[in-house]
């Protein structure tokens, strides 16, 4: 079954307070030169579908349940096992 | 300045209650055949660095501030402007 990664952020025209707070804290921690920090959700899941059926189901889940399309934007992709964010290092 | 996307999940051997709850809710919403749901953080930021310097700075930020290496795993990549999760549709 293909594994899908979904990234969700607040729409770009909206203030992201968590990102802004992180951006302001970084210089005090010794990390300069970091800009435009946005923080949202990352989801990974396996879906029992392929091709256009997979795309239709992922889009329906994202639009109907996993994200709030009024204020959030998302992007998804199929990932390989070694591209999991929790793949063993 | 390169834009970096960072995905953070709980380590695979740890229970992810948010992912589990989402997985259980999906069939009632009409979405069958979805398994192994994991939910974490997605960050995007611009870093004023390139090559090995960029990698070293992103790794230092992830390990020292943006994630909790005790319980979380992460993966990062450089993304193009049109790969932003909040790119205009």
Short mmCIF file of C-alpha atoms in Angstrom, two decimals:
data_model
loop_
_atom_site.label_atom_id
_atom_site.label_comp_id
_atom_site.label_asym_id
_atom_site.label_seq_id
_atom_site.Cartn_x
_atom_site.Cartn_y
_atom_site.Cartn_z
CA UNK A 1 0.00 0.00 0.00
CA UNK A 2 1.42 3.40 -0.94
CA UNK A 3 2.45 5.64 1.94
CA UNK A 4 1.35 9.26 1.63
CA UNK A 5 2.89 12.29 3.33
CA UNK A 6 0.66 15.34 3.79
CA UNK A 7 2.00 18.76 4.81
CA UNK A 8 -0.42 21.34 6.18
CA UNK A 9 0.29 25.03 6.81
CA UNK A 10 -1.83 28.05 7.50
CA UNK A 11 -2.53 29.93 4.28
CA UNK A 12 0.32 32.25 3.44
CA UNK A 13 -1.70 35.44 3.90
CA UNK A 14 -2.51 34.50 7.52
CA UNK A 15 -0.31 35.27 10.51
CA UNK A 16 1.36 32.15 11.94
CA UNK A 17 2.01 33.00 15.59
CA UNK A 18 3.88 29.77 16.31
CA UNK A 19 6.20 30.34 13.37
CA UNK A 20 6.70 33.97 14.31
CA UNK A 21 7.57 33.08 17.91
CA UNK A 22 10.03 30.44 16.75
CA UNK A 23 11.64 32.86 14.30
CA UNK A 24 12.14 35.44 17.04
CA UNK A 25 13.64 32.90 19.45
CA UNK A 26 16.23 31.50 17.05
CA UNK A 27 18.79 34.37 17.17
CA UNK A 28 18.95 34.19 20.97
CA UNK A 29 19.79 30.51 20.61
CA UNK A 30 22.62 31.24 18.21
CA UNK A 31 20.76 30.61 14.95
CA UNK A 32 20.91 33.73 12.80
CA UNK A 33 19.77 34.21 9.23
CA UNK A 34 16.50 32.28 9.43
CA UNK A 35 13.41 33.86 7.92
CA UNK A 36 9.77 33.23 7.07
CA UNK A 37 9.19 30.36 9.52
CA UNK A 38 5.86 28.60 9.11
CA UNK A 39 4.76 25.72 11.31
CA UNK A 40 1.95 23.28 10.67
CA UNK A 41 1.09 19.60 10.60
CA UNK A 42 2.79 16.65 8.98
CA UNK A 43 0.79 13.46 8.44
CA UNK A 44 1.90 10.11 7.08
CA UNK A 45 -0.53 7.29 6.33
CA UNK A 46 -0.97 4.24 4.14
CA UNK A 47 -3.86 4.21 1.72
CA UNK A 48 -5.16 1.09 0.02
CA UNK A 49 -5.51 2.67 -3.43
CA UNK A 50 -3.41 3.63 -6.45
CA UNK A 51 -3.25 6.17 -9.26
CA UNK A 52 -6.27 8.40 -9.73
CA UNK A 53 -8.22 6.55 -7.04
CA UNK A 54 -5.45 7.27 -4.55
CA UNK A 55 -5.36 10.95 -5.51
CA UNK A 56 -9.14 11.28 -5.25
CA UNK A 57 -9.23 9.67 -1.82
CA UNK A 58 -6.34 11.67 -0.41
CA UNK A 59 -7.84 14.91 -1.71
CA UNK A 60 -11.23 14.02 -0.21
CA UNK A 61 -9.67 13.19 3.18
CA UNK A 62 -7.62 16.38 3.19
CA UNK A 63 -10.48 18.65 2.18
CA UNK A 64 -13.10 16.96 4.33
CA UNK A 65 -11.38 15.96 7.54
CA UNK A 66 -7.62 16.29 7.85
CA UNK A 67 -7.34 20.02 7.13
CA UNK A 68 -9.48 23.13 7.45
CA UNK A 69 -9.62 24.47 3.88
CA UNK A 70 -10.85 27.85 5.10
CA UNK A 71 -7.55 28.72 6.77
CA UNK A 72 -5.12 25.93 5.82
CA UNK A 73 -3.31 24.91 2.65
CA UNK A 74 -1.85 21.45 2.07
CA UNK A 75 0.37 19.47 -0.26
CA UNK A 76 0.71 15.69 -0.46
CA UNK A 77 3.06 13.20 -2.08
CA UNK A 78 3.68 9.47 -2.16
CA UNK A 79 6.82 8.57 -0.22
CA UNK A 80 9.09 5.55 -0.13
CA UNK A 81 9.71 3.62 3.07
CA UNK A 82 13.10 5.30 3.56
CA UNK A 83 11.54 8.75 3.12
CA UNK A 84 9.39 8.42 6.25
CA UNK A 85 10.17 11.17 8.73
CA UNK A 86 10.47 8.42 11.34
CA UNK A 87 12.74 6.18 9.26
CA UNK A 88 15.52 4.82 11.42
CA UNK A 89 18.60 7.04 11.19
CA UNK B 1 18.01 31.87 0.33
CA UNK B 2 17.12 28.18 0.22
CA UNK B 3 13.79 27.19 1.75
CA UNK B 4 13.91 24.11 3.95
CA UNK B 5 11.01 21.81 4.87
CA UNK B 6 11.33 19.79 8.08
CA UNK B 7 8.99 16.93 8.96
CA UNK B 8 8.83 15.75 12.57
CA UNK B 9 7.12 12.61 13.89
CA UNK B 10 7.20 10.69 17.11
CA UNK B 11 9.69 7.83 16.89
CA UNK B 12 8.12 4.82 15.26
CA UNK B 13 8.27 2.64 18.38
CA UNK B 14 6.19 5.17 20.34
CA UNK B 15 2.40 5.27 20.40
CA UNK B 16 0.98 8.24 18.49
CA UNK B 17 -2.43 8.87 20.12
CA UNK B 18 -3.40 11.61 17.66
CA UNK B 19 -2.62 9.37 14.70
CA UNK B 20 -4.46 6.46 16.28
CA UNK B 21 -7.55 8.57 16.98
CA UNK B 22 -7.56 9.87 13.41
CA UNK B 23 -7.17 6.36 12.01
CA UNK B 24 -10.13 5.14 14.01
CA UNK B 25 -12.33 8.06 12.96
CA UNK B 26 -11.72 7.71 9.22
CA UNK B 27 -13.98 4.68 8.51
CA UNK B 28 -16.97 6.41 10.14
CA UNK B 29 -16.38 9.31 7.78
CA UNK B 30 -16.39 7.05 4.75
CA UNK B 31 -12.63 6.64 4.36
CA UNK B 32 -11.75 2.96 4.51
CA UNK B 33 -8.42 1.28 3.89
CA UNK B 34 -6.20 3.79 5.69
CA UNK B 35 -3.53 2.43 8.02
CA UNK B 36 -0.55 3.43 10.14
CA UNK B 37 -1.49 7.10 10.55
CA UNK B 38 1.24 9.20 12.19
CA UNK B 39 0.81 12.91 12.89
CA UNK B 40 3.54 15.40 13.73
CA UNK B 41 4.90 18.80 12.80
CA UNK B 42 5.76 20.36 9.47
CA UNK B 43 8.07 23.38 9.43
CA UNK B 44 9.20 25.53 6.53
CA UNK B 45 11.84 28.22 6.84
CA UNK B 46 14.45 30.10 4.85
CA UNK B 47 18.06 29.72 5.92
CA UNK B 48 20.85 32.07 4.79
CA UNK B 49 23.37 29.29 4.05
CA UNK B 50 24.20 26.72 1.38
CA UNK B 51 25.70 23.27 0.98
CA UNK B 52 27.41 21.77 4.02
CA UNK B 53 26.91 24.95 6.03
CA UNK B 54 23.18 24.75 5.39
CA UNK B 55 23.06 21.08 6.41
CA UNK B 56 25.04 21.71 9.59
CA UNK B 57 22.82 24.62 10.61
CA UNK B 58 19.55 22.81 9.91
CA UNK B 59 20.74 19.74 11.81
CA UNK B 60 21.82 21.88 14.76
CA UNK B 61 18.47 23.70 14.85
CA UNK B 62 16.52 20.44 14.60
CA UNK B 63 18.52 18.63 17.28
CA UNK B 64 18.81 21.60 19.62
CA UNK B 65 15.54 23.46 19.43
CA UNK B 66 12.96 22.47 16.81
CA UNK B 67 12.54 18.82 17.81
CA UNK B 68 12.89 16.68 20.91
CA UNK B 69 15.45 14.04 19.87
CA UNK B 70 14.49 11.85 22.82
CA UNK B 71 11.06 11.07 21.45
CA UNK B 72 10.93 12.57 17.95
CA UNK B 73 12.51 11.76 14.60
CA UNK B 74 12.83 14.24 11.74
CA UNK B 75 13.72 14.54 8.08
CA UNK B 76 14.51 17.70 6.13
CA UNK B 77 14.87 18.71 2.52
CA UNK B 78 15.38 21.82 0.44
CA UNK B 79 12.21 22.75 -1.43
CA UNK B 80 11.44 24.95 -4.40
CA UNK B 81 9.02 27.87 -4.16
CA UNK B 82 6.26 25.83 -5.82
CA UNK B 83 6.78 22.95 -3.37
CA UNK B 84 5.72 25.05 -0.37
CA UNK B 85 2.76 23.48 1.40
CA UNK B 86 1.14 26.92 1.25
CA UNK B 87 1.88 27.56 -2.42
CA UNK B 88 -1.14 29.07 -4.12
CA UNK B 89 -3.31 26.32 -5.64
#
